[in-house]
Structures are given as structure tokens and as C-alpha cells.
Coordinates of C-alpha atoms in Angstrom, one line a residue:
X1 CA -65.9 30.5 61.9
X2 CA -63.2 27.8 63.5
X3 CA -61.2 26.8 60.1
X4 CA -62.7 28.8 57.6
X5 CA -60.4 29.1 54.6
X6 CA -60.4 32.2 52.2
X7 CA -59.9 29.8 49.5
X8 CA -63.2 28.6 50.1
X9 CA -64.4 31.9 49.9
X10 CA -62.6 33.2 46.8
X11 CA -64.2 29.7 45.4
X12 CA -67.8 30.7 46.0
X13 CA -67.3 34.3 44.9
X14 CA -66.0 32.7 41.5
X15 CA -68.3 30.5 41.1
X16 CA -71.2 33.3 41.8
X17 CA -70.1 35.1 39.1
X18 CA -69.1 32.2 36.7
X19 CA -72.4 29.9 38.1
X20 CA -70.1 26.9 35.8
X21 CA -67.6 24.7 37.9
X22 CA -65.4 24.3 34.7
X23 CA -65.0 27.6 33.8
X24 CA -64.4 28.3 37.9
X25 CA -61.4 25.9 38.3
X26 CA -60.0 27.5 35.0
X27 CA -60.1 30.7 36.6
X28 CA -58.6 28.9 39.9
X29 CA -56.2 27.0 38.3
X30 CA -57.9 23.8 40.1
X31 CA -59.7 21.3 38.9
X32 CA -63.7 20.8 38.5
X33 CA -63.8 18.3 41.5
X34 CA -61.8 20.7 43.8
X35 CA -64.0 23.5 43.1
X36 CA -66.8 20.8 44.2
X37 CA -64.9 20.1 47.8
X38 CA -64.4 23.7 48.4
X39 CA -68.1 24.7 47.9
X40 CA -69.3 21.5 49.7
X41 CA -66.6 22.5 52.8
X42 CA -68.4 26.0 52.6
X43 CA -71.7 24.7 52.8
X44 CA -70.9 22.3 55.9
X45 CA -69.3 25.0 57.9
X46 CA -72.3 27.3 57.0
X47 CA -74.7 24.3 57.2
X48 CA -77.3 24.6 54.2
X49 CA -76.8 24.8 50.8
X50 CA -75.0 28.0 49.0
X51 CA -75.8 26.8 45.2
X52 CA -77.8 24.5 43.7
X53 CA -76.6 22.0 40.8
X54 CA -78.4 20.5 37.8
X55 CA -77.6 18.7 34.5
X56 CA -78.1 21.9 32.8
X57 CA -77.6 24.9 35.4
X58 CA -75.9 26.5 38.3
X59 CA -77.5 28.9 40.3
X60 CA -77.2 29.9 43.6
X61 CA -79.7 29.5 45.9
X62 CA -81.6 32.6 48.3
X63 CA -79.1 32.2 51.3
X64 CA -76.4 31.9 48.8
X65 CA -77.3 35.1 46.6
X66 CA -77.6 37.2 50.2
X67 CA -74.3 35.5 51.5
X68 CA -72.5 36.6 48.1
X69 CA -73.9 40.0 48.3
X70 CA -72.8 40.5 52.1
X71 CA -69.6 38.5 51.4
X72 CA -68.3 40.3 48.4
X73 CA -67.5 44.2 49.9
X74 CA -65.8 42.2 52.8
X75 CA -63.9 39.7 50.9
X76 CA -62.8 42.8 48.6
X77 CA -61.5 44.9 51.7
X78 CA -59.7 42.0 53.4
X79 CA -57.4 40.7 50.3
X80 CA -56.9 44.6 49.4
X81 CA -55.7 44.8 53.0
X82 CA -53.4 42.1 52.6
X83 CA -52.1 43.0 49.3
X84 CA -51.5 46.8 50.2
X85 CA -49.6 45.4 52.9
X86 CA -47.4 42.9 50.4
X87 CA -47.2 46.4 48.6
X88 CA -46.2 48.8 51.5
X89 CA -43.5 46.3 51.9
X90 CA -41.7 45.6 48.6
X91 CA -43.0 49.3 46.9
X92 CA -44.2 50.0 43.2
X93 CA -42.0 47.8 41.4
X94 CA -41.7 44.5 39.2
X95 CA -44.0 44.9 36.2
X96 CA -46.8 46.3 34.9
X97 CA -48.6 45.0 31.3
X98 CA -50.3 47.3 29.6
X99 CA -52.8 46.7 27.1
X100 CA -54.3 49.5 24.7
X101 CA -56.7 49.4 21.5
X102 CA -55.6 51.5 18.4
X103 CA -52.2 53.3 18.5
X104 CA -49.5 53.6 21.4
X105 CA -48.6 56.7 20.0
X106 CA -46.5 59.4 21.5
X107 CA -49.2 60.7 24.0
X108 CA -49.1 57.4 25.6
X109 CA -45.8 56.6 25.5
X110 CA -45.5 60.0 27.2
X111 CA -48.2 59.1 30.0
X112 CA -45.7 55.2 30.5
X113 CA -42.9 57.4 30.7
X114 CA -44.0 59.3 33.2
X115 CA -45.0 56.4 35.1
X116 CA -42.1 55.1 34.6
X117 CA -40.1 57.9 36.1
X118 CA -42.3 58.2 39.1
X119 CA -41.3 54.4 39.7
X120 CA -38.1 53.3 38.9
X121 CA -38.5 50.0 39.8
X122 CA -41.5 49.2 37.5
X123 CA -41.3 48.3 34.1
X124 CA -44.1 48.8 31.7
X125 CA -44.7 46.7 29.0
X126 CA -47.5 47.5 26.6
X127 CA -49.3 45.1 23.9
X128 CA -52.1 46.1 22.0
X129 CA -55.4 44.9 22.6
X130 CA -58.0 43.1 19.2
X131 CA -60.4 45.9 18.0
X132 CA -63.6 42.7 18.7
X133 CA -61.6 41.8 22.2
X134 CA -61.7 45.1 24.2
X135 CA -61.7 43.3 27.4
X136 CA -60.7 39.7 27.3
X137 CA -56.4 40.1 27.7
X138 CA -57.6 42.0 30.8
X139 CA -60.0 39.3 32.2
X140 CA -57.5 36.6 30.7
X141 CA -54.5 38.0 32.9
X142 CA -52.6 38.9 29.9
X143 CA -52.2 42.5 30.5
X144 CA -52.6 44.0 34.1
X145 CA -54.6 47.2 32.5
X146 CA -55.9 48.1 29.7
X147 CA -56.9 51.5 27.7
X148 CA -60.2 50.7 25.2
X149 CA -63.0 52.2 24.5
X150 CA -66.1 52.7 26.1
X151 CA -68.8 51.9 27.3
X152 CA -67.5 49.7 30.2
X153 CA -70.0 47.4 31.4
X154 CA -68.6 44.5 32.8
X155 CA -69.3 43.5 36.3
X156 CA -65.8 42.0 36.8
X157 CA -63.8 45.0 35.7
X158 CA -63.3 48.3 37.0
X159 CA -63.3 51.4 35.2
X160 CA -60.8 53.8 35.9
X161 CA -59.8 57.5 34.6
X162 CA -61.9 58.6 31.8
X163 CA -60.4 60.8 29.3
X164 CA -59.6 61.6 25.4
X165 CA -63.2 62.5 24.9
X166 CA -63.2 63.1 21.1
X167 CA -65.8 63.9 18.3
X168 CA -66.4 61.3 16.1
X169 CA -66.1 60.9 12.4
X170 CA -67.4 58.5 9.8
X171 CA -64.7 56.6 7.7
X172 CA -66.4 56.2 3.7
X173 CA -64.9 55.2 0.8
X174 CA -63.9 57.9 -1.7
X175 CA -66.8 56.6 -4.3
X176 CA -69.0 57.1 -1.5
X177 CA -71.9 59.8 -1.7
X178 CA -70.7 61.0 1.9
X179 CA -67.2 61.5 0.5
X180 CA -68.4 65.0 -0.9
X181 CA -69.8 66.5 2.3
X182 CA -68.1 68.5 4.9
X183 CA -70.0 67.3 7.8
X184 CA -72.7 64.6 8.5
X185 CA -75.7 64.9 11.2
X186 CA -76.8 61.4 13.1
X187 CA -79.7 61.2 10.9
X188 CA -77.4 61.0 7.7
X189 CA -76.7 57.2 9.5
X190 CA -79.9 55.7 10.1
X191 CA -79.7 54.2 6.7
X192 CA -76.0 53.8 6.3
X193 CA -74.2 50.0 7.0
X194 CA -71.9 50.5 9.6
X195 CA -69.3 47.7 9.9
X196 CA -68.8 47.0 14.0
X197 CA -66.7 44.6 15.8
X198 CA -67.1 40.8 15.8
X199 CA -68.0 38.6 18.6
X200 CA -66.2 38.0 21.5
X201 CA -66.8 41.9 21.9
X202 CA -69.6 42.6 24.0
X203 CA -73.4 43.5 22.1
X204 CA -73.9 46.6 23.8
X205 CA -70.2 47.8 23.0
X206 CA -70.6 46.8 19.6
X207 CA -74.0 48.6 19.0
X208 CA -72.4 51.8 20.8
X209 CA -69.7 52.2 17.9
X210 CA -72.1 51.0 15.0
X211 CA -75.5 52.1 15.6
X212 CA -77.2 51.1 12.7
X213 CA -79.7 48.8 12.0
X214 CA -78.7 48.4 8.4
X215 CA -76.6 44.9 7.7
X216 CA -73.3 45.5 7.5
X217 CA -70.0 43.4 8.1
X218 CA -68.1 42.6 11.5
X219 CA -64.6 42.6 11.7
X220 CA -61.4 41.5 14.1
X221 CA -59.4 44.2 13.7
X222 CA -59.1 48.0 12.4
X223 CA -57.5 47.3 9.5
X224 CA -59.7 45.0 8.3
X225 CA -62.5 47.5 8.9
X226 CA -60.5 50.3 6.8
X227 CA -59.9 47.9 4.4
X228 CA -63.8 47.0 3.6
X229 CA -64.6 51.0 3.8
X230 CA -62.0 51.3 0.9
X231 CA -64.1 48.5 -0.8
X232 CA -67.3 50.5 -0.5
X233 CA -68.9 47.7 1.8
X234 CA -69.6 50.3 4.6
X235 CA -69.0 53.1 6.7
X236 CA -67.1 52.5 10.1
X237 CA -67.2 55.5 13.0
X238 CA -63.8 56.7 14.5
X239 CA -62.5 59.7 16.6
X240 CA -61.1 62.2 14.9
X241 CA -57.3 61.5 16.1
X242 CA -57.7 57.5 15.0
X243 CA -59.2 59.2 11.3
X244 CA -55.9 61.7 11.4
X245 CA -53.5 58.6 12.3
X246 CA -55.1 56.6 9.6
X247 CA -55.6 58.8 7.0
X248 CA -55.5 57.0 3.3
X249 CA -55.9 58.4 0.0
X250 CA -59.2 55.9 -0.9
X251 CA -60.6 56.7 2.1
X252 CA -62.2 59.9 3.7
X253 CA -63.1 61.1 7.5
X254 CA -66.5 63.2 7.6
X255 CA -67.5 64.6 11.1
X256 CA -70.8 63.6 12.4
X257 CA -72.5 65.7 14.8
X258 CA -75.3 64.3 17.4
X259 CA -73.7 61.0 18.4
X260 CA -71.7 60.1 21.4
X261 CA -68.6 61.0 21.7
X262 CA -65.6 58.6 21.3
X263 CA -64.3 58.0 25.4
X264 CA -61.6 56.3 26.8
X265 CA -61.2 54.1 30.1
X266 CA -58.4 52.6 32.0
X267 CA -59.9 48.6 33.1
X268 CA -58.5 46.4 35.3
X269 CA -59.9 43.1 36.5
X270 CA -61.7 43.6 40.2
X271 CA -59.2 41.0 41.8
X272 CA -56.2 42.4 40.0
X273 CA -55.8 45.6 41.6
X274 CA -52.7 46.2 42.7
X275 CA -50.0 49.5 44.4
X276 CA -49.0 49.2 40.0
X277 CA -52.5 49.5 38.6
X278 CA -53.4 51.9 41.2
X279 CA -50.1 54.1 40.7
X280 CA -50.0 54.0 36.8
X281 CA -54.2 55.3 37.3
X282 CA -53.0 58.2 38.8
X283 CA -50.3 58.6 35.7
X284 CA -53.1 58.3 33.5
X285 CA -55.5 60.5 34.8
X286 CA -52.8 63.0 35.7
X287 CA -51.7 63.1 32.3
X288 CA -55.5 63.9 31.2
X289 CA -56.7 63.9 27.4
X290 CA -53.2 64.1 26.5
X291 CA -52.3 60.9 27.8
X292 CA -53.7 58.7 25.3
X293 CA -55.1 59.1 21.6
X294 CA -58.3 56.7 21.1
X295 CA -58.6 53.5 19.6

């Protein structure tokens, strides 16, 4: 243990998770060759290798999988330690980004406020987050937190208060046979195009809001998927407050019973919890299904 550096540590966790040096001494800020002396300092002190480098992969090898499995809960608890001691000392204050899909409207303005008032000395800042990017201004460091939609499956993110359950509708263009109906059942889908999110959002969280098997387009943003429902190229699901927000005269909201229903989740990155994320959590959840209106 003489000389062991967390450094090195954080540098093998990142790596674990990343198994690419590159994309590592991004995350780092250092550069590829640095992230190679810190794993190869590791592996002296330990005395065998941790991860095992080819051409073509990185993976880690037995001892280093057990190692990052018995490493991580204590690595988490010692820089939480550290940083709830930074936090103890200087309070809830600075700034906090956050980042929300959909509409800050006044139900979420209302749940900042209140954080806001709790802790004077914090500013929020809020920035909205792409429709096909739920996740990546959170994992990027551009926002501290984020609101989006669920599900929430990402190993390096934690998922905090759940709220604003809502029932979902499906968005069709006036011309549309489904216009004419008062309410639609799940089966009423299974042939139906349902235009989902684009790439870089996750597979699994674009099959949850566009379960269809049917072809149908992907878009970057909301408006763009409005905008193809009003062209008759598909149907899109939304909760019934994003369907009330966005109401348009070429385009109608029909309830559907039997699927999911429409979920929020306050995200933050694992190693960016801090006294701000953790206090503005408590807002959130405090503040319950009226805190936010979905995305």
C-alpha cells in the first residue's frame, strides 16, 4: 500500500468501464500514454497484470475484474467522504446545471425555486436536454442533473426521484384514421409506424417510447417528430401534459390504454454527486408529481 495514488485508482476504474485508453484520458483530461503509466504503476504495486491489451481490445483480466468489483464500493465511499467534507465546509452553494427534456414549465420552475430558496447561495441554471440525447450532457459534464425520461439504464448514472407518472397518448395527424377515435388500446399499435428517437439515444430507450415493429422515421428533436405526425408519416407516443402543451390544430392526442406509463427520473453521473445534486434531489422529490411536467 506504500505510495498508492488515488489517481491510479480513479484510472483503472475508468478504464474498467471505458475498456479504451483514448476514450479514458478524454474522460481524465490526460493523455493516452499517461493513462498507460498509471495502469502499469498500478499493476507494479499490485504485481500482476490488471488488463490485458491487444490491437483490437481491452479487457480486463480475472484478478482485474475481482479487483474492480471489490475496488469500486470502496473507492465510491472514500471520495464521497472527501467531498462531503469539501461540502460540510463551504455549504450548498456555487452552481448547479440543470438539464431537462421537453418543457421547463412552471412546475419546474416552481420545484428550482424552491431549491433555490432553501439555498441561497446556489444558483440554478437550467438547459434543455436533445429529445435522441437523454443522457449524454449529463455524462459529458454539461449539466450537473438532469430530468428525462425513463427507463434509466446506464451503469454510470444514478437514478434519482421518480415522479410525474402520466398516461400516455398517441400524437396522429388529423387525416389519420385514429384522429376519429376517443381512445386507443395497445393493440390498435402493433401495426402503426411509430417515429422514435435517433441514435446517440440508447436502443432500449428508444424501443420503450416507440414500440413498434413497423418502419417508421427517427428524429433529433420533438418538433421534428410533431412535425412528421402533421405530415402523416407516423404516430409518435407522449404524456398527456407534453400532448396539452403541444396541442396543434393538424394534429390530435388519443389516449392509449395498456402501455407503460410516461415516468420521469432525476440522473446524475456516479462520480458527480455532490451536497448540490444531493440537495436539489430532495427538492425534486419533495415537490412530487408536481415538480416537473414530462418531456
Amino acid at each position: 500500500m506504500s505510495g498508492l495514488e488515488m489517481r491510479e485508482l480513479e484510472c483503472f476504474l475508468v478504464l474498467a468501464e471505458e475498456l479504451h485508453f483514448g476514450r479514458t484520458g478524454e474522460r481524465l483530461y490526460v493523455s493516452q500514454s499517461r493513462v498507460s503509466q498509471l495502469l502499469a504503476a498500478l499493476e507494479h504495486r499490485i504485481g500482476a497484470r490488471l488488463v490485458e491489451r491487444t490491437s483490437r481490445r481491452v479487457r480486463l483480466t480475472p484478478l482485474g475484474e475481482r479487483f474492480r468489483t471489490e475496488l469500486r464500493p470502496a473507492y465510491d465511499e472514500l471520495a464521497g467522504a472527501v467531498e462531503r467534507a469539501r461540502e460540510s465546509a463551504r455549504g450548498v452553494s456555487g452552481r448547479i446545471r440543470v438539464g431537462f427534456q421537453g418543457t421547463a414549465d412552471a412546475r419546474l420552475m416552481a420545484a428550482i425555486t424552491a431549491f433555490q430558496e432553501q439555498h441561497p447561495g446556489c444558483v440554478a441554471e437550467i438547459a434543455e436536454v436533445p429529445f435522441a440525447d437523454p443522457f449524454g450532457a449529463v455524462r459529458h459534464g454539461e449539466v450537473d442533473a438532469a430530468i428525462v425520461l425513463l427507463p434509466v439504464a446506464e451503469p454510470d448514472l444514478v437514478l434519482g426521484p421518480v415522479f410525474s407518472r402520466q398516461q400516455q397518448t398517441v400524437a396522429v395527424s388529423v387525416r389519420h384514421p385514429f384522429a376519429a377515435r376517443t381512445s386507443l388500446a395497445a393493440a390498435d399499435l402493433a401495426d402503426t409506424p411509430l417515429i422514435s428517437a435517433a441514435p446517440p439515444a440508447p436502443a432500449y430507450w428508444r424501443a420503450a417510447h416507440a414500440p413498434s415493429a413497423v418502419p417508421a422515421p427517427a428524429v433529433r428533436t420533438l418538433q421534428e417528430g410533431l412535425t412528421l405526425v402533421a405530415a402523416d408519416r407516423g404516430a409518435m407516443l407522449l404524456c398527456r401534459p407534453t400532448a396539452e402543451y403541444h396541442g396543434r390544430q393538424d394534429v390530435v392526442f388519443v389516449p392509449v390504454a395498456g402501455v407503460p406509463d410516461s415516468v420521469l427520473g432525476m440522473v446524475w453521473h456516479r462520480d458527480g454527486e455532490t451536497a448540490r445534486v444531493r440537495a436539489l434531489a430532495r427538492a425534486v422529490a419533495g415537490a412530487g408529481d408536481a415538480a416537473v411536467t414530462a418531456a
